[in-house]
Amino acid sequence: MGSTTAELFSSLLGLWLLLCSCVCPGSAEPRPPPDKIAIIGAGIGGTSAAYYLRQKFGKDVKIDLFERGEVGGRLATTAVAGQDYESGGSIIHPLNLHMKRFVKDLGLSAVKGSDGLMGVYNGEKLVFEESHWFIITMIKLIWHYGFQFLRMHMWVEDMLDKFMRIYRYQSHDYAFSSVEKLLHALGGDDFLQLLNRTLLETLEKAGFSEKFLNEIVTPVMRSNYGQSMGINSFAGAVSLAGAESGLWAVEGGNKLVCLGLLQASKGNLISGSVMYIEEKTRTKQTGNPTKMYEVVYQTGSEIRSDFYDIVLVATPLNRKMSNITFLNFDPPIEEFHQYYQHIVTTFIKGQLNTTVFSSRALDQFDLSAVFTTDNPDLFINSIGIVSPVREKDNPKPSTDGTYVWKIFSQDILTKQQILKYFLSYDCAVKKSWLAYPHYKPPEKCPSIILHDRLYYLNGIECAASAMEMSAIAAHNAALLAYHRWNEYTDMIDQEDLYEKLKTEL
Ligand SMILES: Cc1cc2nc3c(=O)[nH]c(=O)nc-3n(C[C@H](O)[C@H](O)[C@H](O)COP(=O)(O)OP(=O)(O)OC[C@H]3O[C@@H](n4cnc5c(N)ncnc54)[C@H](O)[C@@H]3O)c2cc1C
Ligand SMILES: *[C@@H]1O[C@H](CO)[C@@H](O)[C@H](O)[C@H]1NC(C)=O
Ligand SMILES: *[C@@H]1O[C@H](CO)[C@@H](O)[C@H](O)[C@H]1NC(C)=O
Ligand SMILES: *[C@@H]1O[C@H](CO)[C@@H](O)[C@H](O)[C@H]1NC(C)=O
């Protein structure tokens, strides 16, 4: 209204500069996109990578996804008495923004996690038990542990707060060339230190009592990572966040996200097992000799191969799991020997023997989940009632009054072991996993860039394994592949991003 021409001019100039800085983040025009990209593994990591690569490189690039099992990988459902249940990755945190976004963009819906009551069993008795009355639960917590649960909550919130910076960086297209650099950009040296210290060391140092660590924190680690307080502190924080409220899952099964992303990315699914990757020089149609990667895979009894400009490995690289050999690379591509934790999920439809846990009458036992402390006599990590993936409300007993329980254990349970916890049962369905890394700080994270245009996503699991971590690694790898293809070096490993982006709109 009262603005002078000069003011108007300067604000227009400002607007123009702003627009320009958004439209062309790098300096140069992008070079023509690659012809073909291969992704190995169609779990949440591989399928979200396809989705982000499509966004960055456009509609013309051909994206092949190799999968030797089922789309979804460690996101899978298992049928029990005619209904499907999550047998792998099951719960999602309310602040897992990539997962939230996928569900929204793909037109899927979320279901609330169970809000039943939880107890902790030490092999003899319940050492802690929630009440229907929130206030009573609070009084019990304070009575047993003082205000430690509140301090714990604040510790996790602080971590989560820093962790959330990744979404801002990624929405501005910034990428990182290593897991360490990514974590450093989120929380500086403090965050990196978390990988070097066990959860026990970190929490003892912060003054938490042995009783609280044994009876509350350990049971959460046993349930979420099948391990104890020896895991690295970052994975510990992620696992504690997974015990907060507001958790959710995808209606119909979490693996629907993978199927949806595959379709939305127009990726081409190849059912086969990748055996070798080798760099070779090929003459393209343009006549120029070009360095490409040959991917050799087995499909049925046939061995086939194809050539790619860029390859993303979206499965843990070790002999037991992916068994991929990198041929003739000079220098050779580092072999990873990360050991993955064996975990068995057992679904049991039956009647729990509640007297194992408490002397109360059967109809007064109201816990829907029991976690366990570190006791060598215990052969289960946790047990809880679960709902089928299509059920929106809290679990209901079937007509005979029994529920479906999910047990996590280190080894396959024998019939005798099951009968130690159940009065009777009609069926037990088991699923074995190499589930997540066996954490042993100090963690040394595998590289993201294995070779010029060859990227590895699952190194991020050394910090913590979760669906959202794989989605973050996938977004990062897609951005990294794009910026390196176009030589937009100023979009990679920027220092002080947090400060820089603070001042931006
Ligand atoms: C029992 C259990 C409980 C969990 N609970 C949770 C939870 O509650 N919340 C959470 O966020 N996370 C949880 N997780 C972790 C989460 O499931 C994983 O971090 C995530 O699913 C990993 O996804 P990904 O795509 O990186 O790997 P994967 O899902 O393992 O995908 C890799 C894919 O590659 C395929 N593949 C491997 N080698 C080859 C080859 N040579 N050729 C072709 N294909 C190949 C595999 O078949 C697989 O499908 C849990 C995991 C397990 C096992
Ligand atoms: C963590 O430990 C590794 C050795 O395993 C060391 O190289 C690294 O500097 C340590 N990082 C921090 C932040 O202390
Ligand atoms: C890995 O693959 C090779 C062939 O590529 C095979 O000979 C070997 O048995 C496989 N190892 C495992 C552990 O599956
Ligand atoms: C139930 O568990 C209690 C305590 O372990 C045990 O004494 C009892 O025999 C069990 N009941 C059945 C029917 O197995």
XYZ file of C-alpha atoms and ligand atoms in Angstrom:
600
model
C 0.000 0.000 0.000
C 2.495 2.603 1.034
C 5.415 0.763 -0.481
C 7.815 2.606 -2.702
C 8.960 1.315 -6.068
C 12.379 0.503 -4.608
C 10.854 -1.590 -1.854
C 8.646 -3.376 -4.327
C 11.599 -3.999 -6.580
C 13.740 -5.376 -3.790
C 11.013 -7.686 -2.571
C 10.425 -8.936 -6.116
C 14.133 -9.554 -6.458
C 14.073 -11.421 -3.153
C 11.185 -13.532 -4.369
C 12.977 -14.266 -7.616
C 16.144 -15.328 -5.794
C 14.093 -17.505 -3.500
C 12.298 -19.171 -6.391
C 15.556 -19.739 -8.166
C 17.198 -21.280 -5.119
C 14.287 -23.704 -4.869
C 14.072 -24.662 -8.507
C 17.736 -25.184 -9.218
C 19.462 -26.474 -6.098
C 22.587 -27.526 -7.939
C 24.238 -25.230 -10.361
C 24.085 -27.181 -13.605
C 21.243 -28.587 -15.689
C 20.672 -32.271 -14.945
C 22.406 -34.606 -17.368
C 20.178 -37.123 -19.194
C 18.848 -39.680 -16.730
C 20.265 -43.223 -16.603
C 18.569 -45.867 -18.772
C 18.288 -48.605 -16.201
C 18.476 -48.956 -12.449
C 18.464 -52.241 -10.501
C 17.259 -52.552 -6.925
C 18.001 -55.799 -5.096
C 15.320 -56.618 -2.530
C 11.656 -55.593 -2.497
C 11.191 -54.987 1.216
C 10.284 -51.539 2.501
C 13.829 -50.348 1.704
C 13.845 -51.494 -1.937
C 10.297 -50.463 -2.761
C 10.602 -47.012 -1.181
C 13.903 -46.552 -3.036
C 12.045 -47.281 -6.300
C 9.448 -44.676 -5.339
C 12.010 -41.956 -4.576
C 14.201 -42.820 -7.592
C 11.160 -42.424 -9.842
C 10.492 -38.990 -8.301
C 14.069 -37.865 -8.899
C 14.934 -39.407 -12.274
C 11.544 -39.112 -13.952
C 9.361 -41.390 -16.005
C 11.841 -42.658 -18.602
C 14.277 -44.601 -16.452
C 13.597 -48.334 -16.264
C 13.625 -49.600 -12.676
C 13.965 -53.358 -12.056
C 13.458 -54.788 -8.566
C 14.876 -58.242 -7.867
C 13.133 -60.264 -5.188
C 13.763 -63.888 -4.379
C 10.998 -64.217 -1.784
C 7.875 -62.178 -1.258
C 7.436 -58.452 -1.782
C 7.561 -56.970 1.734
C 10.543 -58.987 2.995
C 10.593 -58.625 6.765
C 7.112 -57.097 6.590
C 4.968 -60.184 6.301
C 1.727 -61.696 7.501
C 1.060 -65.233 8.660
C -2.317 -67.000 8.608
C -3.563 -68.354 11.932
C -6.983 -70.021 12.159
C -8.111 -68.352 8.951
C -6.963 -64.792 9.733
C -3.750 -62.913 8.884
C -1.435 -61.483 11.533
C 1.779 -59.424 11.334
C 4.672 -61.837 11.839
C 7.591 -59.495 11.110
C 7.783 -55.708 11.564
C 4.484 -54.765 13.140
C 4.368 -51.441 14.952
C 4.946 -47.955 13.590
C 5.643 -44.840 15.664
C 3.299 -41.839 15.213
C 6.294 -39.688 14.196
C 7.538 -42.068 11.474
C 6.725 -39.505 8.809
C 7.813 -41.455 5.717
C 5.606 -44.427 6.632
C 2.767 -42.034 7.407
C 3.208 -40.317 4.065
C 3.263 -43.599 2.116
C 0.023 -44.739 3.738
C -1.617 -41.426 2.830
C -0.269 -41.246 -0.736
C -1.168 -44.867 -1.456
C -4.708 -44.512 -0.147
C -4.180 -47.078 2.629
C -5.442 -46.719 6.206
C -3.891 -46.993 9.618
C -5.115 -49.069 12.531
C -4.363 -48.206 16.135
C -1.978 -50.435 18.057
C -3.406 -52.427 20.929
C -3.906 -50.396 24.102
C -4.289 -53.352 26.469
C -2.568 -53.640 29.824
C 1.060 -54.662 30.134
C 2.932 -56.551 32.837
C 6.536 -57.577 33.444
C 7.359 -61.154 34.526
C 10.692 -62.151 36.045
C 10.258 -65.924 35.873
C 8.614 -66.085 39.297
C 6.131 -63.269 39.500
C 4.934 -60.061 37.897
C 7.300 -57.321 39.039
C 5.225 -54.609 37.438
C 1.672 -54.438 36.181
C -0.382 -51.662 34.628
C -3.836 -50.815 35.943
C -7.031 -49.879 34.101
C -6.761 -46.603 35.977
C -4.061 -44.380 34.530
C -3.582 -42.658 37.889
C -2.992 -45.980 39.657
C -0.421 -46.974 37.027
C 1.331 -43.638 37.631
C 1.308 -44.087 41.409
C 2.733 -47.598 41.003
C 5.479 -46.336 38.709
C 6.444 -43.568 41.134
C 6.249 -45.944 44.090
C 8.582 -48.446 42.426
C 10.895 -46.237 40.410
C 10.506 -42.624 41.525
C 10.444 -40.247 38.562
C 12.772 -42.322 36.416
C 10.127 -43.188 33.809
C 9.539 -39.464 33.323
C 13.267 -38.808 32.890
C 13.409 -41.744 30.491
C 10.545 -40.294 28.503
C 12.380 -36.949 28.283
C 15.593 -38.665 27.179
C 13.719 -40.406 24.360
C 11.858 -37.216 23.359
C 15.109 -35.293 23.128
C 16.538 -37.958 20.838
C 13.398 -38.053 18.738
C 13.430 -34.291 18.419
C 16.900 -34.357 16.851
C 16.086 -37.415 14.788
C 13.140 -35.550 13.203
C 15.614 -33.144 11.547
C 16.139 -35.780 8.852
C 12.724 -35.003 7.360
C 13.643 -31.361 6.891
C 16.964 -32.232 5.264
C 15.392 -34.779 2.963
C 12.516 -32.498 1.974
C 15.203 -30.019 0.850
C 16.876 -32.879 -1.094
C 20.075 -33.076 0.965
C 21.871 -36.419 0.988
C 24.647 -38.028 3.039
C 27.411 -40.319 1.867
C 27.654 -42.377 5.059
C 25.471 -43.409 7.975
C 27.871 -41.630 10.332
C 27.578 -38.346 8.417
C 23.797 -38.642 8.396
C 23.674 -39.215 12.157
C 26.184 -36.435 12.767
C 23.987 -33.991 10.858
C 21.102 -34.903 13.170
C 22.698 -34.780 16.580
C 26.434 -34.079 16.244
C 29.086 -36.044 18.146
C 26.566 -36.925 20.858
C 24.593 -38.953 18.348
C 27.677 -40.748 17.077
C 28.672 -41.551 20.645
C 25.392 -43.423 21.003
C 26.708 -46.015 18.540
C 29.834 -46.522 20.616
C 28.155 -47.109 23.955
C 25.867 -49.817 25.214
C 22.471 -48.733 26.445
C 23.523 -49.977 29.865
C 26.578 -47.672 29.950
C 24.584 -44.662 28.765
C 21.684 -45.104 31.157
C 23.855 -46.006 34.153
C 25.877 -42.891 33.499
C 22.666 -40.883 33.385
C 21.851 -42.178 36.862
C 19.043 -44.655 36.206
C 18.714 -47.354 38.873
C 19.486 -51.002 38.345
C 15.926 -51.908 39.345
C 14.414 -49.618 36.718
C 16.806 -50.857 34.018
C 16.141 -54.524 34.847
C 12.401 -54.318 35.263
C 11.355 -51.735 32.675
C 14.053 -51.032 30.073
C 15.430 -54.577 29.627
C 11.979 -56.098 28.982
C 11.345 -53.512 26.235
C 14.699 -54.374 24.577
C 13.976 -58.102 24.808
C 10.624 -57.643 23.155
C 11.676 -55.188 20.416
C 15.187 -56.387 19.528
C 15.392 -59.835 21.165
C 18.472 -58.548 22.985
C 19.335 -56.938 26.262
C 21.007 -53.786 27.608
C 24.173 -54.539 25.621
C 22.734 -53.046 22.423
C 23.958 -49.656 21.227
C 22.259 -46.648 22.795
C 20.776 -45.368 19.531
C 18.976 -48.665 18.903
C 17.987 -48.522 22.569
C 16.351 -45.113 22.112
C 14.521 -46.279 18.967
C 13.289 -49.327 20.851
C 12.101 -47.226 23.805
C 10.240 -44.937 21.390
C 8.573 -48.137 20.176
C 7.092 -48.553 23.651
C 5.349 -45.164 23.612
C 1.680 -44.524 22.987
C 0.028 -43.799 19.650
C 1.597 -46.744 17.822
C -0.120 -47.916 14.666
C -0.012 -50.404 11.812
C -1.363 -50.579 8.266
C -4.820 -51.990 7.797
C -4.557 -55.205 5.792
C -0.876 -55.619 6.674
C 2.229 -53.407 6.644
C 3.510 -55.170 3.526
C 0.716 -53.447 1.556
C 2.924 -50.348 1.673
C 5.633 -52.246 -0.234
C 3.172 -53.548 -2.827
C 1.714 -50.031 -3.208
C 5.134 -48.373 -3.583
C 6.163 -50.950 -6.168
C 3.089 -50.185 -8.217
C 3.263 -46.402 -7.774
C 6.929 -46.371 -8.823
C 6.132 -48.408 -11.950
C 9.030 -50.647 -11.000
C 9.402 -53.946 -12.801
C 9.449 -56.893 -10.377
C 11.786 -59.752 -11.304
C 11.361 -62.920 -9.245
C 14.859 -64.199 -8.859
C 17.862 -64.421 -6.603
C 20.818 -62.165 -7.393
C 24.108 -64.061 -7.252
C 26.802 -61.786 -8.689
C 27.407 -58.148 -9.532
C 30.302 -57.186 -11.795
C 31.330 -53.935 -13.483
C 31.761 -54.201 -17.253
C 32.233 -51.818 -20.137
C 29.373 -51.843 -22.618
C 28.761 -49.983 -25.830
C 25.382 -48.274 -25.641
C 23.199 -47.316 -28.625
C 24.861 -43.889 -28.614
C 28.079 -45.693 -29.546
C 29.985 -44.601 -26.447
C 31.620 -47.233 -24.276
C 29.978 -46.941 -20.865
C 30.717 -48.574 -17.546
C 27.755 -50.602 -16.366
C 26.993 -53.216 -13.746
C 26.089 -56.713 -14.806
C 23.608 -58.326 -12.416
C 23.572 -62.135 -12.622
C 20.551 -63.815 -11.097
C 18.878 -67.167 -10.817
C 15.213 -67.505 -11.678
C 13.773 -70.988 -11.441
C 16.583 -73.200 -12.700
C 17.817 -70.586 -15.178
C 20.723 -68.182 -14.773
C 20.209 -64.818 -16.481
C 21.877 -61.445 -16.479
C 21.237 -57.832 -17.363
C 23.123 -54.514 -17.383
C 22.430 -51.430 -15.266
C 23.775 -47.889 -14.914
C 23.027 -47.745 -11.196
C 22.506 -50.552 -8.649
C 21.008 -50.254 -5.149
C 21.382 -53.166 -2.741
C 18.381 -53.115 -0.365
C 18.979 -56.259 1.669
C 21.505 -57.056 4.412
C 24.772 -58.049 2.750
C 26.009 -61.210 4.341
C 26.388 -64.828 3.251
C 23.468 -66.166 5.292
C 20.978 -63.576 4.066
C 21.582 -62.109 0.605
C 24.658 -64.130 -0.456
C 25.669 -61.680 -3.219
C 29.213 -61.834 -4.590
C 30.908 -58.757 -6.049
C 33.157 -60.017 -8.813
C 36.453 -58.497 -9.925
C 36.165 -55.115 -8.232
C 39.471 -53.402 -7.722
C 39.850 -52.618 -4.861
C 37.522 -55.432 -3.781
C 34.223 -54.489 -2.202
C 34.416 -54.922 1.513
C 32.729 -58.062 2.920
C 30.332 -57.439 5.768
C 30.007 -60.009 8.500
C 27.218 -58.464 10.462
C 25.536 -61.138 12.499
C 21.724 -61.007 12.534
C 19.714 -62.039 15.551
C 17.652 -65.202 15.168
C 14.090 -64.599 16.395
C 11.049 -66.850 16.249
C 7.505 -65.515 16.131
C 4.974 -68.103 17.362
C 1.223 -67.563 17.142
C -0.871 -69.609 19.519
C -4.621 -69.791 19.639
C -5.410 -71.140 23.043
C -6.092 -70.565 26.691
C -3.286 -68.994 28.702
C -2.429 -70.583 32.041
C -2.647 -67.322 33.948
C -1.545 -68.894 37.239
C 1.968 -68.976 35.794
C 2.033 -65.194 36.136
C -0.310 -64.422 38.968
C -2.341 -66.160 41.639
C -5.462 -64.226 40.710
C -8.484 -66.069 39.365
C -8.572 -66.571 35.595
C -11.401 -64.099 35.026
C -9.457 -61.409 36.903
C -6.313 -61.655 34.825
C -6.584 -58.691 32.495
C -3.110 -58.261 31.004
C -2.886 -58.445 27.235
C 0.909 -58.369 27.073
C 3.627 -59.755 29.309
C 7.248 -58.717 28.881
C 10.096 -60.558 30.563
C 13.279 -59.689 32.426
C 16.705 -61.218 31.732
C 16.410 -64.595 33.399
C 18.215 -67.556 31.842
C 15.339 -69.845 32.829
C 12.891 -67.924 30.652
C 12.634 -69.110 27.072
C 10.287 -66.396 25.824
C 11.024 -62.693 25.287
C 7.426 -61.511 25.354
C 3.867 -62.699 24.854
C 0.821 -60.673 23.905
C -2.650 -60.834 22.409
C -2.759 -59.756 18.752
C -5.501 -58.701 16.344
C -5.741 -59.770 12.731
C -4.501 -57.160 10.238
C -8.049 -56.434 9.087
C -9.562 -55.852 12.492
C -9.981 -52.229 13.484
C -11.024 -52.639 17.112
C -9.318 -54.191 20.077
C -8.844 -57.947 19.840
C -11.899 -60.013 20.573
C -11.820 -63.591 21.802
C -13.154 -66.143 19.350
C -16.434 -67.918 20.153
C -14.660 -70.468 22.375
C -13.233 -67.654 24.499
C -9.631 -67.991 23.335
C -7.378 -65.297 21.893
C -4.500 -65.469 19.452
C -1.245 -64.787 21.316
C 2.058 -63.840 19.720
C 5.267 -64.989 21.396
C 8.781 -63.830 20.552
C 11.533 -66.255 21.477
C 15.175 -66.893 20.663
C 14.588 -70.493 19.585
C 11.760 -72.596 18.215
C 9.418 -73.515 21.075
C 8.727 -77.158 21.813
C 5.271 -78.427 22.682
C 6.317 -78.769 26.333
C 7.509 -75.190 26.395
C 4.218 -73.962 24.956
C 2.259 -76.018 27.500
C 4.171 -74.297 30.253
C 2.208 -71.134 29.420
C -1.053 -72.543 28.026
C -3.744 -74.724 29.572
C -4.623 -75.887 26.073
C -4.199 -74.710 22.496
C -5.529 -75.661 19.069
C -2.786 -74.349 16.895
C 0.740 -73.005 16.966
C 2.143 -71.334 13.847
C 5.854 -70.505 13.773
C 7.962 -68.173 11.682
C 11.749 -67.893 12.017
C 13.650 -64.741 11.161
C 17.127 -63.410 10.917
C 15.465 -60.339 12.305
C 17.837 -57.422 12.948
C 21.538 -56.992 13.678
C 22.941 -58.473 16.832
C 24.130 -55.180 18.318
C 27.592 -55.007 19.827
C 28.923 -51.472 20.241
C 31.114 -49.813 19.139
C 29.232 -50.222 15.862
C 31.081 -49.686 12.627
C 28.496 -48.934 9.957
C 28.977 -50.386 6.462
C 29.456 -47.885 3.619
C 26.546 -46.523 1.610
C 28.670 -46.013 -1.503
C 30.132 -49.439 -2.307
C 31.437 -48.341 -5.695
C 30.967 -45.462 -8.153
C 27.216 -46.026 -8.826
C 26.616 -48.960 -6.505
C 24.793 -48.152 -3.260
C 23.949 -50.075 -0.103
C 20.912 -49.224 2.021
C 20.925 -51.659 4.911
C 24.104 -50.344 6.524
C 21.746 -48.045 8.432
C 20.556 -51.052 10.430
C 23.847 -50.897 12.355
C 22.399 -47.829 14.093
C 18.881 -49.248 14.466
C 16.653 -51.532 12.432
C 13.089 -50.388 11.799
C 10.815 -49.849 8.802
C 11.253 -46.094 9.039
C 15.055 -46.443 9.154
C 14.948 -48.406 5.882
C 12.669 -45.754 4.326
C 15.056 -42.988 5.434
C 18.026 -44.926 4.006
C 16.088 -45.408 0.760
C 15.270 -41.709 0.425
C 18.892 -40.854 1.168
C 20.269 -43.377 -1.340
C 17.908 -42.142 -4.072
C 18.980 -38.529 -3.476
C 22.632 -39.524 -3.274
C 22.423 -41.511 -6.528
C 20.702 -38.554 -8.220
C 23.144 -35.890 -7.018
C 26.173 -38.024 -7.850
C 24.778 -38.790 -11.301
C 24.383 -35.066 -11.949
C 27.495 -34.027 -10.003
C 25.475 -31.827 -7.622
C 28.189 -32.095 -5.008
C 26.803 -29.203 -2.967
C 23.775 -31.329 -2.087
C 25.899 -34.014 -0.421
C 27.355 -33.968 3.122
C 26.625 -30.295 3.791
C 27.898 -29.121 7.173
C 25.681 -27.179 9.569
C 22.503 -27.999 7.681
C 20.388 -27.486 10.756
C 21.544 -23.881 11.154
C 21.352 -23.259 7.416
C 17.784 -24.491 7.057
C 16.607 -22.707 10.189
C 16.712 -19.385 8.398
C 15.046 -20.713 5.265
C 11.299 -20.520 4.731
C 10.145 -60.264 14.001
C 10.448 -58.838 13.617
C 9.811 -57.789 14.273
C 10.050 -56.469 13.904
N 9.333 -55.471 14.489
C 9.405 -54.218 13.989
C 8.475 -53.220 14.396
O 7.575 -53.493 15.190
N 8.597 -51.980 13.873
C 9.556 -51.674 12.945
O 9.628 -50.520 12.499
N 10.449 -52.601 12.529
C 10.366 -53.872 13.011
N 11.217 -54.840 12.545
C 12.287 -54.448 11.625
C 11.764 -54.227 10.214
O 10.898 -55.262 9.851
C 12.938 -54.160 9.249
O 13.866 -53.190 9.705
C 12.534 -53.759 7.842
O 11.380 -54.455 7.435
C 13.692 -54.013 6.893
O 13.289 -53.740 5.563
P 14.322 -53.844 4.345
O 13.553 -53.583 3.130
O 15.490 -52.986 4.641
O 14.857 -55.343 4.381
P 14.039 -56.692 4.059
O 12.623 -56.536 4.450
O 14.813 -57.792 4.674
O 14.077 -56.788 2.468
C 15.123 -57.390 1.754
C 14.540 -58.235 0.642
O 15.596 -58.655 -0.215
C 15.345 -59.973 -0.644
N 16.636 -60.555 -1.018
C 17.670 -60.853 -0.210
N 18.709 -61.319 -0.923
C 18.327 -61.321 -2.213
C 18.978 -61.708 -3.421
N 20.242 -62.172 -3.427
N 18.303 -61.589 -4.580
C 17.019 -61.120 -4.588
N 16.369 -60.735 -3.466
C 17.012 -60.840 -2.295
C 14.723 -60.644 0.562
O 13.942 -61.752 0.163
C 13.868 -59.515 1.142
O 12.545 -59.551 0.660
C 10.991 -56.182 12.895
C 11.636 -57.228 12.227
C 11.361 -58.540 12.572
C 12.018 -59.652 11.796
C 33.558 -44.689 18.052
O 34.453 -45.783 18.063
C 35.235 -45.913 16.883
C 36.094 -47.150 17.041
O 35.310 -48.276 16.942
C 36.088 -44.682 16.687
O 36.789 -44.783 15.460
C 35.184 -43.454 16.652
O 35.958 -42.288 16.580
C 34.298 -43.390 17.877
N 33.380 -42.284 17.703
C 33.144 -41.385 18.651
C 32.185 -40.306 18.318
O 33.650 -41.439 19.722
C 25.955 -68.638 -1.767
O 25.892 -68.715 -3.175
C 26.813 -69.639 -3.755
C 26.665 -69.582 -5.256
O 26.559 -68.278 -5.697
C 26.514 -71.040 -3.236
O 27.475 -71.945 -3.757
C 26.567 -71.044 -1.712
O 26.147 -72.310 -1.245
C 25.636 -69.978 -1.137
N 25.809 -69.892 0.293
C 24.772 -69.852 1.131
C 25.119 -69.754 2.584
O 23.613 -69.880 0.768
C -0.626 -73.804 35.308
O 0.555 -73.263 35.831
C 0.798 -73.555 37.181
C 1.997 -72.763 37.637
O 3.105 -72.980 36.786
C 0.987 -75.068 37.342
O 1.216 -75.388 38.691
C -0.245 -75.768 36.802
O -0.040 -77.186 36.825
C -0.561 -75.317 35.381
N -1.838 -75.890 34.984
C -1.952 -76.715 33.920
C -3.318 -77.247 33.675
O -1.011 -77.001 33.205
